[in-house]
Amino acid sequence: MHKDELYRIKDEQTRQLTTFNLSTRHKTIWVRRGETVSAGEVMGEGYIAQIWITFPGWFWAHWDKDKPVSQSILKTLIMKIYWDGAKIPAVNAPVGDLFGNGLCQMASFGSSRFGMSSGGFFMKFPMPFKKGFRIEFENKDSIIDTDVFMNVLYQLDKLPEDSGYFHAQFHTGRNDGPSPVLIADIQGKGHYAGCSLAMQGRDKNYLSFLEAPEYIYIDGGQSNEPTIVGTGLEDYFLGGWYFREGVFTGQHHGVVVKDALTSSVAMYRIHETDAIRFRSSFRMEFINPWKAEHLLPFSYSAVSYMYVNTPEGSGPPIPALEELMCWYRIKDTDHQSTP
């Protein structure tokens, strides 16, 4: 719903999928290490209007003092959403990355479409479905068992013919410095609606990975030349000079973490009227123009948000735990990864 249409009286049926079981009085679903658990399924036509979740494990649980604590659960708890009976999830990403910060740490902020609200996680991208949807959580952590609280508010109604399916595609890994940073790669017709991106240099006090402009290839491009190219990575996120004044959060763009000493940055941008349209394919990556000998290794993880004309997911599978936990340093833990 466009904000200017808030006054309209619509003939929609509002419902909510929740983990609260009225029969047992249990508020959560238990997601143990190594398990994938269904959080619920809905049949019908309409759209998800809001998702909210929370879960323990990344903070000290005062009600169970002996429980282990690891912020890694923000990366190793995976959320999956399937549309219209598709076999591959269109949304498939770690919770931290999906809701705006992939650095395995909380950073309270709110944008127009997603954020972290002092312990909660919310998303307000409208997500259409024609036959129904199913939500799953997978726990890939090696230490933490967790339980998920979830409320998904949805509207049942006849969809416009041109409604697209919401996709969230996850990419991650370690980069030698000059190699492209892949953000999205998808086939079909639709539009790109933004991304969240977290990055961390191997060496401390290093941010030169922010020199990389965006390269966007629409409908295959021509002669492998980008259709759209920018001037720098922080420029794409509407900042400047390596985010000189530090963190900020806005409705459509922001930097939720900037720590120059640990070479860590987490940022997001949302496209609305500036959505990038494609008819057959879309690919986006950041490529550093500097010579390879002037660049140092870094890690990254990204989620791209798109609307596409197919319910079937097409992103890569979530990688094995070692690749998923690609960070060199995780805040407030003893975890140190080998460079």
XYZ file of C-alpha atoms in Angstrom:
339
model
C 0.000 0.000 0.000
C 1.374 3.411 -0.956
C 1.580 5.729 2.047
C -0.841 8.149 0.380
C -3.468 5.366 0.208
C -3.622 4.862 3.959
C -7.031 6.568 4.086
C -8.643 4.021 1.723
C -11.117 1.495 3.144
C -10.266 -1.850 1.555
C -12.099 -5.173 1.462
C -9.073 -7.145 2.676
C -9.116 -9.839 5.366
C -6.350 -9.296 7.922
C -4.827 -12.376 9.539
C -1.678 -13.234 11.492
C 0.526 -16.314 11.459
C 2.145 -16.673 14.882
C 4.307 -19.103 16.815
C 2.052 -18.670 19.869
C 0.095 -21.906 20.346
C -3.237 -21.205 22.046
C -3.618 -24.851 23.068
C -0.234 -25.340 24.734
C 0.315 -21.659 25.663
C 3.837 -21.906 24.218
C 4.989 -18.751 22.463
C 7.844 -20.168 20.422
C 9.042 -22.913 18.133
C 12.206 -24.740 19.179
C 14.997 -24.822 16.574
C 17.841 -27.087 17.645
C 21.292 -27.249 16.083
C 21.231 -29.055 12.763
C 17.438 -28.887 12.414
C 15.080 -27.219 9.951
C 11.682 -26.433 11.475
C 8.441 -25.217 9.883
C 7.122 -22.032 11.464
C 3.766 -22.260 9.694
C 1.926 -22.355 6.396
C -0.917 -20.252 4.966
C -3.179 -21.014 2.003
C -4.930 -18.351 -0.027
C -4.170 -15.224 -2.065
C -2.848 -11.944 -0.726
C 0.376 -10.501 0.627
C 2.485 -10.463 3.762
C 2.444 -6.935 5.175
C 4.834 -7.321 8.105
C 7.193 -9.895 9.624
C 8.505 -9.663 13.187
C 10.730 -12.198 14.922
C 13.061 -12.519 17.880
C 15.075 -15.322 19.473
C 17.662 -15.817 22.269
C 21.196 -17.154 22.079
C 23.098 -14.026 21.055
C 22.736 -12.457 24.544
C 23.031 -13.661 28.138
C 19.794 -15.434 29.113
C 19.076 -14.358 32.708
C 16.368 -17.038 33.004
C 18.884 -19.802 32.224
C 22.353 -18.746 33.390
C 24.058 -21.882 32.079
C 22.972 -21.427 28.454
C 25.830 -20.764 26.011
C 25.998 -17.331 24.393
C 27.272 -16.654 20.886
C 26.442 -13.842 18.514
C 27.151 -16.307 15.719
C 23.466 -17.341 15.890
C 22.662 -14.067 14.095
C 24.468 -15.572 11.093
C 23.707 -19.278 11.529
C 19.921 -19.016 11.991
C 18.519 -19.110 8.441
C 15.035 -17.881 7.482
C 13.343 -19.365 4.417
C 10.072 -18.396 2.710
C 8.430 -20.471 -0.038
C 5.735 -19.011 -2.327
C 2.865 -20.952 -3.916
C 4.253 -24.416 -3.239
C 7.658 -23.760 -4.812
C 10.380 -26.289 -3.988
C 13.162 -23.701 -3.634
C 12.735 -20.799 -1.166
C 12.629 -17.332 -2.726
C 13.778 -15.888 0.611
C 16.813 -17.752 1.951
C 19.226 -15.833 4.183
C 20.734 -15.557 7.668
C 18.517 -13.541 9.976
C 21.131 -10.854 10.672
C 21.787 -10.211 6.995
C 18.112 -10.398 6.027
C 17.129 -7.736 8.538
C 19.996 -5.375 7.763
C 23.255 -6.241 9.564
C 25.364 -9.270 8.678
C 28.288 -8.619 11.049
C 27.077 -10.970 13.835
C 26.129 -8.099 16.114
C 23.002 -6.158 16.976
C 22.701 -2.533 15.883
C 19.294 -1.037 16.628
C 17.943 0.919 13.653
C 14.797 1.301 11.591
C 14.356 1.918 7.874
C 11.168 2.047 5.839
C 11.343 -1.712 5.067
C 13.409 -3.514 7.730
C 15.397 -3.051 10.907
C 16.520 -4.263 14.324
C 14.372 -2.887 17.147
C 16.245 -3.299 20.432
C 16.127 -7.092 20.358
C 13.435 -7.561 17.700
C 13.723 -7.894 13.915
C 11.099 -6.496 11.514
C 10.443 -6.395 7.772
C 7.772 -4.408 5.919
C 8.384 -5.283 2.273
C 4.970 -6.350 0.880
C 5.262 -10.002 -0.167
C 2.513 -11.242 -2.535
C 1.365 -14.855 -2.830
C -1.304 -16.365 -5.099
C -1.764 -19.802 -3.524
C -0.045 -19.497 -0.162
C 3.301 -19.413 1.623
C 5.419 -21.443 4.050
C 8.111 -20.232 6.465
C 10.989 -22.333 7.813
C 13.962 -21.754 10.103
C 17.201 -23.705 9.837
C 19.772 -23.684 12.655
C 23.298 -24.238 11.301
C 25.015 -23.211 14.543
C 27.470 -25.572 16.237
C 26.763 -24.331 19.794
C 23.375 -22.649 20.151
C 19.902 -24.181 20.281
C 17.311 -21.424 20.069
C 13.582 -20.809 20.064
C 11.918 -18.383 17.671
C 9.075 -15.972 18.421
C 7.327 -14.921 15.196
C 4.322 -12.843 14.109
C 3.539 -12.520 10.384
C 0.662 -10.175 9.573
C -0.853 -10.774 6.133
C -3.783 -9.499 4.065
C -6.014 -11.839 2.036
C -7.237 -10.225 -1.173
C -7.206 -10.561 -4.957
C -3.808 -9.483 -6.272
C -3.200 -7.238 -9.288
C -2.125 -9.217 -12.361
C 1.305 -7.575 -12.413
C 2.224 -8.537 -8.818
C 5.758 -9.901 -8.452
C 7.127 -12.351 -5.886
C 9.530 -11.085 -3.235
C 13.006 -12.622 -3.402
C 15.912 -12.230 -0.967
C 19.169 -13.659 -2.339
C 22.223 -14.232 -0.118
C 25.885 -14.098 -1.159
C 28.983 -14.293 1.027
C 32.661 -15.195 1.129
C 36.220 -14.030 1.434
C 37.656 -11.829 -1.287
C 41.298 -11.453 -2.310
C 40.798 -7.702 -2.848
C 40.310 -7.074 -6.573
C 37.698 -9.785 -7.243
C 34.064 -8.695 -7.802
C 31.659 -8.650 -4.848
C 28.479 -10.335 -6.098
C 25.230 -8.847 -4.776
C 22.531 -10.352 -7.018
C 22.220 -12.640 -10.027
C 18.740 -13.606 -11.189
C 16.783 -14.590 -14.294
C 13.241 -13.399 -14.992
C 11.271 -10.185 -15.213
C 11.035 -7.820 -12.276
C 12.894 -5.127 -10.391
C 15.682 -4.745 -7.878
C 14.559 -3.108 -4.609
C 17.828 -2.789 -2.688
C 20.336 -4.657 -0.556
C 22.098 -4.909 2.765
C 25.870 -5.383 2.693
C 28.389 -6.059 5.462
C 32.168 -5.971 4.889
C 35.283 -6.465 7.003
C 38.944 -6.131 6.125
C 41.472 -8.788 7.120
C 43.863 -6.061 8.274
C 42.701 -3.581 10.869
C 42.192 0.056 9.945
C 41.548 -0.816 6.287
C 38.534 0.428 4.316
C 39.789 0.569 0.716
C 37.199 -2.045 -0.280
C 34.816 0.945 -0.305
C 36.464 2.196 -3.526
C 34.479 -0.328 -5.604
C 31.694 1.143 -7.820
C 28.552 -0.838 -8.602
C 28.381 -2.649 -11.937
C 24.798 -3.493 -12.928
C 24.018 -5.669 -15.943
C 20.388 -5.509 -17.118
C 18.958 -8.109 -19.526
C 22.386 -9.501 -20.304
C 23.948 -6.113 -21.012
C 25.772 -5.465 -24.263
C 29.251 -6.895 -24.930
C 29.549 -7.554 -21.197
C 29.507 -3.807 -20.533
C 27.503 -2.721 -17.461
C 24.205 -0.980 -18.104
C 24.671 1.074 -14.932
C 27.973 1.899 -13.224
C 28.733 4.156 -10.256
C 31.689 5.979 -8.701
C 32.280 4.066 -5.459
C 30.751 1.637 -3.002
C 29.965 4.213 -0.312
C 28.615 6.459 -3.076
C 26.064 3.784 -4.040
C 24.889 3.803 -0.403
C 24.544 7.607 -0.717
C 27.451 8.396 1.598
C 30.885 9.802 0.854
C 34.550 9.732 1.818
C 34.333 6.246 3.363
C 31.312 7.426 5.426
C 33.424 10.174 6.948
C 30.940 11.179 9.682
C 30.193 7.619 10.787
C 26.918 5.767 11.293
C 23.525 7.114 10.210
C 20.156 5.542 9.491
C 17.497 6.807 7.141
C 14.290 5.564 5.578
C 16.003 4.371 2.412
C 19.723 4.170 3.175
C 22.050 3.973 6.116
C 25.230 2.730 7.762
C 24.383 0.784 10.904
C 27.987 -0.117 11.808
C 31.263 1.624 10.987
C 34.354 0.626 12.955
C 37.503 1.726 11.167
C 39.809 0.036 13.705
C 38.281 -3.403 13.065
C 37.689 -2.551 9.375
C 33.970 -3.363 9.713
C 31.057 -1.694 7.898
C 27.374 -2.674 7.566
C 25.101 -0.661 5.276
C 21.821 -0.779 3.371
C 19.981 0.916 0.529
C 16.308 0.579 -0.437
C 15.051 1.412 -3.939
C 11.420 2.504 -4.352
C 10.737 5.054 -7.124
C 14.362 4.434 -8.117
C 13.830 0.665 -8.441
C 15.949 -0.890 -11.197
C 13.757 -2.688 -13.758
C 14.741 -5.708 -15.826
C 12.919 -7.855 -18.395
C 14.991 -11.051 -18.516
C 17.933 -10.875 -16.115
C 19.686 -8.785 -13.490
C 23.214 -8.983 -12.119
C 24.916 -6.591 -9.707
C 28.437 -6.580 -8.292
C 30.959 -4.131 -6.888
C 34.379 -4.057 -8.628
C 37.391 -2.167 -7.290
C 39.236 -0.130 -9.970
C 42.526 -0.072 -8.048
C 45.458 -2.263 -9.087
C 45.525 -5.625 -7.335
C 48.847 -4.909 -5.601
C 47.236 -1.988 -3.753
C 44.339 -4.042 -2.335
C 44.068 -6.301 0.707
C 41.725 -9.241 1.444
C 38.317 -8.753 3.059
C 35.148 -10.679 3.853
C 31.606 -9.766 2.882
C 27.995 -10.907 3.078
C 25.011 -9.445 1.254
C 21.272 -9.854 0.789
C 19.577 -8.418 -2.294
C 15.830 -7.658 -2.270
C 13.960 -8.122 -5.550
C 10.502 -8.645 -7.032
C 10.415 -11.257 -9.787
C 7.670 -12.887 -11.872
C 8.382 -16.413 -10.604
C 7.790 -17.904 -7.134
C 10.725 -20.312 -7.407
C 13.916 -19.248 -5.660
C 17.109 -19.042 -7.701
C 19.808 -17.907 -5.302
C 22.758 -20.084 -4.253
C 22.274 -22.449 -1.311
C 23.462 -21.319 2.094
C 27.129 -22.349 2.285
C 28.744 -24.673 4.805
C 29.404 -23.299 8.273
C 33.093 -22.528 7.676
C 32.331 -20.310 4.674
C 29.229 -18.835 6.293
C 31.305 -17.666 9.277
C 33.785 -15.817 7.085
C 34.483 -12.880 9.429
C 37.998 -12.348 10.764
C 36.652 -10.823 13.983
C 33.296 -10.939 15.800
C 32.534 -8.214 18.318
C 32.336 -9.098 22.040
C 33.415 -12.707 21.608
C 36.642 -14.674 21.776
C 36.024 -15.885 18.213
C 38.995 -15.208 15.956
C 38.961 -16.661 12.453
C 42.123 -17.623 10.629
C 43.005 -15.128 7.892
